[in-house]
């Protein structure tokens, strides 16, 4: 595009001439004073544009914000860090000076007036208040220590999703000394802008050519990803266990199965012991009678021996109770 600046219409205190070109998204505030590119007159500026999409991780991996931060935001469009900083500065000016600075977006509260809406003495007071807040108080010695620190006092995190344009700028002198623009042949324009007839010099002082194009028909995606996730931790722990103690998922299952079997065995053994302890008590009367008969058998030979010495074999089969037993036949010599 061909652009004219008309330096003869500039105010006397204007220091530079040219235009500022800002490349931004449709829903973004341009902030040309920060993100713009300067193109002076008498040049042809070529701006190569490339779309860049940035995706950041929220907490606990990063400090980006998915929506607008807690700081008040007075600019239209999507959230930008620059807009957050300027809104924070505006809040500080309102809190300190009691008015808002027209250099920044006005607040939502309509009851707050502009610092330039007072009479002359009050305007000077308000302007001094704003200057001391932003630039520091010169009477305090080191003015930088008294100035408002935007980085430390404003909470403006990066957006988690951000769209931007990477711009490459190149310039060349324009027009050349041998080129004659078509407007130089227009008598009406010549009488108004270059009455001396030097059209080419007027072009070099008031005209510039700007060309904006896509460097490549693609875009760049910058995406953050977790460096170490829970899945990676579990995988590393399993690998270390398998390396040093030979443990694996099957080993863990077998170990759990062994514990279950041991518990079942211990429970069964305790029940068997309780059954064995109760059994002798039930059989104790029969055992006592048997032991008594055994004692009689042991004592019987002594009684028989005594009976043989006294009389005959009939006393061998005599019991203490007086009962007689069947006598076997005598053995012949």
C-alpha positions as a Python dict, from the first residue, in 0.01 Angstrom:
ca = {
    (1, 'X'): (0, 0, 0),
    (2, 'X'): (113, 355, -73),
    (3, 'X'): (95, 588, 227),
    (4, 'X'): (149, 962, 267),
    (5, 'X'): (238, 1140, 591),
    (6, 'X'): (205, 1510, 486),
    (7, 'X'): (475, 1652, 710),
    (8, 'X'): (357, 2008, 643),
    (9, 'X'): (52, 1930, 859),
    (10, 'X'): (255, 1810, 1159),
    (11, 'X'): (247, 2001, 1488),
    (12, 'X'): (563, 2198, 1573),
    (13, 'X'): (668, 1969, 1860),
    (14, 'X'): (650, 1651, 1651),
    (15, 'X'): (995, 1491, 1653),
    (16, 'X'): (968, 1214, 1393),
    (17, 'X'): (780, 1133, 1076),
    (18, 'X'): (653, 808, 934),
    (19, 'X'): (400, 542, 1022),
    (20, 'X'): (381, 255, 1270),
    (21, 'X'): (255, -78, 1137),
    (22, 'X'): (114, -333, 1384),
    (23, 'X'): (26, -692, 1289),
    (24, 'X'): (-233, -842, 1526),
    (25, 'X'): (-530, -1075, 1543),
    (26, 'X'): (-886, -966, 1480),
    (27, 'X'): (-988, -989, 1847),
    (28, 'X'): (-675, -827, 1990),
    (29, 'X'): (-598, -470, 2081),
    (30, 'X'): (-301, -369, 1862),
    (31, 'X'): (-87, -171, 2115),
    (32, 'X'): (103, -22, 1821),
    (33, 'X'): (334, 181, 2046),
    (34, 'X'): (478, -145, 2185),
    (35, 'X'): (434, -409, 1914),
    (36, 'X'): (441, -185, 1606),
    (37, 'X'): (712, -152, 1338),
    (38, 'X'): (828, 190, 1226),
    (39, 'X'): (835, 273, 855),
    (40, 'X'): (991, 612, 767),
    (41, 'X'): (900, 815, 456),
    (42, 'X'): (1107, 770, 143),
    (43, 'X'): (1135, 394, 195),
    (44, 'X'): (966, 75, 85),
    (45, 'X'): (902, -145, 391),
    (46, 'X'): (846, -516, 338),
    (47, 'X'): (690, -707, 631),
    (48, 'X'): (697, -1087, 616),
    (49, 'X'): (436, -1236, 848),
    (50, 'X'): (422, -1583, 999),
    (51, 'X'): (147, -1706, 1232),
    (52, 'X'): (262, -1849, 1568),
    (53, 'X'): (34, -2039, 1805),
    (54, 'X'): (158, -2082, 2164),
    (55, 'X'): (9, -2334, 2407),
    (56, 'X'): (124, -2324, 2771),
    (57, 'X'): (50, -2563, 3057),
    (58, 'X'): (-155, -2439, 3354),
    (59, 'X'): (-91, -2531, 3718),
    (60, 'X'): (78, -2737, 3856),
    (61, 'X'): (319, -2721, 3561),
    (62, 'X'): (309, -2347, 3493),
    (63, 'X'): (160, -2013, 3595),
    (64, 'X'): (-48, -1931, 3288),
    (65, 'X'): (-414, -1832, 3307),
    (66, 'X'): (-696, -1993, 3112),
    (67, 'X'): (-916, -1684, 3142),
    (68, 'X'): (-866, -1325, 3245),
    (69, 'X'): (-648, -1287, 3554),
    (70, 'X'): (-764, -1143, 3886),
    (71, 'X'): (-640, -800, 3779),
    (72, 'X'): (-905, -567, 3632),
    (73, 'X'): (-890, -556, 3251),
    (74, 'X'): (-1021, -245, 3071),
    (75, 'X'): (-931, -325, 2709),
    (76, 'X'): (-1156, -489, 2454),
    (77, 'X'): (-1066, -818, 2290),
    (78, 'X'): (-878, -1118, 2419),
    (79, 'X'): (-657, -1109, 2726),
    (80, 'X'): (-300, -987, 2672),
    (81, 'X'): (-24, -928, 2924),
    (82, 'X'): (30, -574, 2793),
    (83, 'X'): (-337, -490, 2845),
    (84, 'X'): (-320, -632, 3197),
    (85, 'X'): (-17, -415, 3281),
    (86, 'X'): (-185, -101, 3150),
    (87, 'X'): (-505, -176, 3340),
    (88, 'X'): (-299, -225, 3656),
    (89, 'X'): (-129, 112, 3602),
    (90, 'X'): (-469, 275, 3554),
    (91, 'X'): (-593, 126, 3883),
    (92, 'X'): (-284, 260, 4061),
    (93, 'X'): (-338, 609, 3916),
    (94, 'X'): (-703, 605, 4026),
    (95, 'X'): (-612, 491, 4378),
    (96, 'X'): (-331, 748, 4415),
    (97, 'X'): (-450, 1054, 4223),
    (98, 'X'): (-829, 1012, 4233),
    (99, 'X'): (-873, 1022, 3853),
    (100, 'X'): (-789, 811, 3549),
    (101, 'X'): (-522, 883, 3290),
    (102, 'X'): (-665, 924, 2937),
    (103, 'X'): (-346, 766, 2799),
    (104, 'X'): (-486, 430, 2917),
    (105, 'X'): (-825, 268, 2875),
    (106, 'X'): (-1088, 425, 3103),
    (107, 'X'): (-1229, 218, 3391),
    (108, 'X'): (-1575, 66, 3392),
    (109, 'X'): (-1688, 295, 3674),
    (110, 'X'): (-1836, 605, 3507),
    (111, 'X'): (-1817, 806, 3830),
    (112, 'X'): (-1437, 827, 3802),
    (113, 'X'): (-1345, 1140, 3606),
    (114, 'X'): (-1047, 1202, 3381),
    (115, 'X'): (-741, 1379, 3512),
    (116, 'X'): (-779, 1636, 3229),
    (117, 'X'): (-1137, 1739, 3316),
    (118, 'X'): (-1049, 1985, 3593),
    (119, 'X'): (-962, 2352, 3588),
    (120, 'X'): (-606, 2459, 3513),
    (121, 'X'): (-464, 2453, 3871),
    (122, 'X'): (-613, 2113, 3942),
    (123, 'X'): (-492, 1976, 3608),
    (124, 'X'): (-135, 2066, 3695),
    (125, 'X'): (-170, 1897, 4033),
    (126, 'X'): (-313, 1580, 3881),
    (127, 'X'): (-49, 1571, 3607),
    (128, 'X'): (226, 1606, 3868),
    (129, 'X'): (68, 1322, 4066),
    (130, 'X'): (66, 1094, 3760),
    (131, 'X'): (423, 1186, 3664),
    (132, 'X'): (554, 1117, 4015),
    (133, 'X'): (373, 785, 4021),
    (134, 'X'): (504, 663, 3686),
    (135, 'X'): (847, 828, 3675),
    (136, 'X'): (928, 875, 4043),
    (137, 'X'): (962, 1181, 4261),
    (138, 'X'): (1275, 1383, 4164),
    (139, 'X'): (1281, 1551, 4506),
    (140, 'X'): (1330, 1211, 4673),
    (141, 'X'): (1682, 1173, 4532),
    (142, 'X'): (1680, 850, 4336),
    (143, 'X'): (1350, 883, 4149),
    (144, 'X'): (1359, 525, 4021),
    (145, 'X'): (1307, 394, 4376),
    (146, 'X'): (981, 588, 4417),
    (147, 'X'): (834, 502, 4075),
    (148, 'X'): (557, 246, 4043),
    (149, 'X'): (707, -97, 3967),
    (150, 'X'): (472, -269, 3726),
    (151, 'X'): (655, -604, 3725),
    (152, 'X'): (656, -645, 4104),
    (153, 'X'): (318, -494, 4192),
    (154, 'X'): (98, -622, 3909),
    (155, 'X'): (-13, -984, 3877),
    (156, 'X'): (-36, -1049, 3502),
    (157, 'X'): (38, -1412, 3407),
    (158, 'X'): (83, -1530, 3051),
    (159, 'X'): (-227, -1664, 2871),
    (160, 'X'): (-236, -2041, 2827),
    (161, 'X'): (-344, -2004, 2464),
    (162, 'X'): (-191, -1720, 2264),
    (163, 'X'): (-192, -1629, 1895),
    (164, 'X'): (72, -1395, 1760),
    (165, 'X'): (251, -1302, 1440),
    (166, 'X'): (623, -1320, 1382),
    (167, 'X'): (727, -1033, 1156),
    (168, 'X'): (1044, -993, 951),
    (169, 'X'): (1106, -638, 829),
    (170, 'X'): (1326, -524, 542),
    (171, 'X'): (1346, -175, 389),
    (172, 'X'): (1479, -7, 79),
    (173, 'X'): (1493, 352, -47),
    (174, 'X'): (1183, 451, -239),
    (175, 'X'): (1136, 601, -490),
    (176, 'X'): (1460, 582, -679),
    (177, 'X'): (1615, 887, -843),
    (178, 'X'): (1515, 773, -1192),
    (179, 'X'): (1154, 689, -1106),
    (180, 'X'): (881, 943, -1170),
    (181, 'X'): (552, 871, -989),
    (182, 'X'): (229, 914, -1190),
    (183, 'X'): (103, 1187, -953),
    (184, 'X'): (388, 1411, -1059),
    (185, 'X'): (199, 1477, -1384),
    (186, 'X'): (-112, 1601, -1198),
    (187, 'X'): (-115, 1981, -1215),
    (188, 'X'): (-367, 2019, -931),
    (189, 'X'): (-158, 1815, -690),
    (190, 'X'): (156, 1988, -806),
    (191, 'X'): (11, 2330, -726),
    (192, 'X'): (-94, 2214, -379),
    (193, 'X'): (199, 2006, -259),
    (194, 'X'): (506, 2079, -472),
    (195, 'X'): (464, 2424, -619),
    (196, 'X'): (835, 2446, -686),
    (197, 'X'): (800, 2158, -930),
    (198, 'X'): (1027, 1915, -743),
    (199, 'X'): (783, 1622, -721),
    (200, 'X'): (1043, 1354, -652),
    (201, 'X'): (1180, 1531, -344),
    (202, 'X'): (830, 1572, -207),
    (203, 'X'): (769, 1201, -255),
    (204, 'X'): (1082, 1112, -65),
    (205, 'X'): (977, 1333, 230),
    (206, 'X'): (608, 1242, 251),
    (207, 'X'): (547, 903, 88),
    (208, 'X'): (630, 546, 175),
    (209, 'X'): (543, 204, 37),
    (210, 'X'): (437, -79, 273),
    (211, 'X'): (411, -442, 165),
    (212, 'X'): (269, -710, 397),
    (213, 'X'): (282, -1076, 295),
    (214, 'X'): (299, -1428, 439),
    (215, 'X'): (650, -1567, 445),
    (216, 'X'): (519, -1924, 427),
    (217, 'X'): (177, -2076, 386),
    (218, 'X'): (200, -2260, 718),
    (219, 'X'): (220, -2174, 1085),
    (220, 'X'): (439, -2247, 1385),
    (221, 'X'): (304, -2425, 1692),
    (222, 'X'): (485, -2390, 2025),
    (223, 'X'): (342, -2634, 2278),
    (224, 'X'): (449, -2718, 2632),
    (225, 'X'): (430, -3073, 2764),
    (226, 'X'): (504, -3218, 3110),
    (227, 'X'): (867, -3322, 3143),
    (228, 'X'): (790, -3594, 3400),
    (229, 'X'): (440, -3735, 3444),
    (230, 'X'): (289, -3988, 3686),
    (231, 'X'): (297, -4252, 3413),
    (232, 'X'): (670, -4199, 3368),
    (233, 'X'): (726, -4226, 3745),
    (234, 'X'): (536, -4556, 3768),
    (235, 'X'): (726, -4689, 3468),
    (236, 'X'): (1063, -4592, 3619),
    (237, 'X'): (977, -4742, 3959),
    (238, 'X'): (871, -5067, 3795),
    (239, 'X'): (1188, -5077, 3590),
    (240, 'X'): (1409, -5023, 3894),
    (241, 'X'): (1226, -5290, 4093),
    (242, 'X'): (1260, -5535, 3806),
    (243, 'X'): (1629, -5455, 3774),
    (244, 'X'): (1733, -5474, 4140),
    (245, 'X'): (1495, -5723, 4303),
    (246, 'X'): (1343, -5893, 4002),
    (247, 'X'): (994, -5779, 4091),
    (248, 'X'): (723, -5747, 3834),
    (249, 'X'): (347, -5744, 3822),
    (250, 'X'): (334, -6123, 3819),
    (251, 'X'): (567, -6134, 4121),
    (252, 'X'): (340, -5898, 4311),
    (253, 'X'): (36, -6112, 4231),
    (254, 'X'): (219, -6428, 4341),
    (255, 'X'): (328, -6262, 4665),
    (256, 'X'): (-30, -6158, 4741),
    (257, 'X'): (-149, -6511, 4663),
    (258, 'X'): (112, -6652, 4903),
    (259, 'X'): (-7, -6426, 5181),
    (260, 'X'): (-366, -6536, 5126),
    (261, 'X'): (-267, -6904, 5137),
    (262, 'X'): (-64, -6853, 5456),
    (263, 'X'): (-357, -6682, 5622),
    (264, 'X'): (-590, -6967, 5523),
    (265, 'X'): (-342, -7227, 5652),
    (266, 'X'): (-299, -7051, 5986),
    (267, 'X'): (-674, -7024, 6034),
    (268, 'X'): (-721, -7397, 5957),
    (269, 'X'): (-436, -7500, 6194),
    (270, 'X'): (-586, -7308, 6482),
    (271, 'X'): (-921, -7487, 6442),
    (272, 'X'): (-748, -7831, 6433),
    (273, 'X'): (-558, -7758, 6756),
    (274, 'X'): (-880, -7663, 6931),
    (275, 'X'): (-1037, -7998, 6828),
    (276, 'X'): (-738, -8202, 6957),
    (277, 'X'): (-750, -8028, 7296),
    (278, 'X'): (-1116, -8124, 7349),
    (279, 'X'): (-1085, -8497, 7244),
    (280, 'X'): (-888, -8641, 7549),
    (281, 'X'): (-1144, -8502, 7789),
    (282, 'X'): (-1419, -8707, 7622),
    (283, 'X'): (-1219, -9036, 7631),
    (284, 'X'): (-1079, -9005, 7985),
    (285, 'X'): (-1319, -9253, 8162),
    (286, 'X'): (-1237, -9537, 7922),
    (287, 'X'): (-863, -9480, 7964),
    (288, 'X'): (-889, -9495, 8342),
    (289, 'X'): (-1061, -9837, 8336),
    (290, 'X'): (-802, -9975, 8101),
    (291, 'X'): (-523, -9859, 8324),
    (292, 'X'): (-686, -10030, 8621),
    (293, 'X'): (-703, -10360, 8432),
    (294, 'X'): (-342, -10323, 8335),
    (295, 'X'): (-249, -10272, 8698),
    (296, 'X'): (-432, -10593, 8786),
    (297, 'X'): (-246, -10782, 8517),
    (298, 'X'): (83, -10654, 8649),
    (299, 'X'): (0, -10740, 9007),
    (300, 'X'): (-147, -11083, 8927),
    (301, 'X'): (183, -11273, 8891),
    (302, 'X'): (292, -11161, 9238),
    (303, 'X'): (-36, -11289, 9383),
    (304, 'X'): (-7, -11615, 9189),
    (305, 'X'): (348, -11671, 9311),
    (306, 'X'): (242, -11624, 9667),
    (307, 'X'): (-51, -11863, 9619),
    (308, 'X'): (170, -12134, 9472),
    (309, 'X'): (400, -12117, 9765),
    (310, 'X'): (110, -12143, 10011),
    (311, 'X'): (-127, -12404, 9860),
    (312, 'X'): (-222, -12475, 9494),
    (313, 'X'): (-269, -12316, 9148),
    (314, 'X'): (-627, -12221, 9225),
    (315, 'X'): (-516, -11901, 9395),
    (316, 'X'): (-362, -11770, 9073),
    (317, 'X'): (-705, -11708, 8923),
    (318, 'X'): (-845, -11551, 9236),
    (319, 'X'): (-924, -11174, 9216),
    (320, 'X'): (-941, -10932, 9501),
    (321, 'X'): (-1311, -10909, 9440),
    (322, 'X'): (-1354, -11284, 9511),
    (323, 'X'): (-1463, -11378, 9159),
    (324, 'X'): (-1325, -11691, 8995),
    (325, 'X'): (-1189, -11721, 8645),
    (326, 'X'): (-1197, -12024, 8416),
    (327, 'X'): (-898, -12249, 8498),
    (328, 'X'): (-720, -12385, 8195),
    (329, 'X'): (-642, -12758, 8187),
    (330, 'X'): (-329, -12878, 8360),
    (331, 'X'): (-21, -12931, 8153),
    (332, 'X'): (104, -13289, 8175),
    (333, 'X'): (467, -13345, 8257),
}
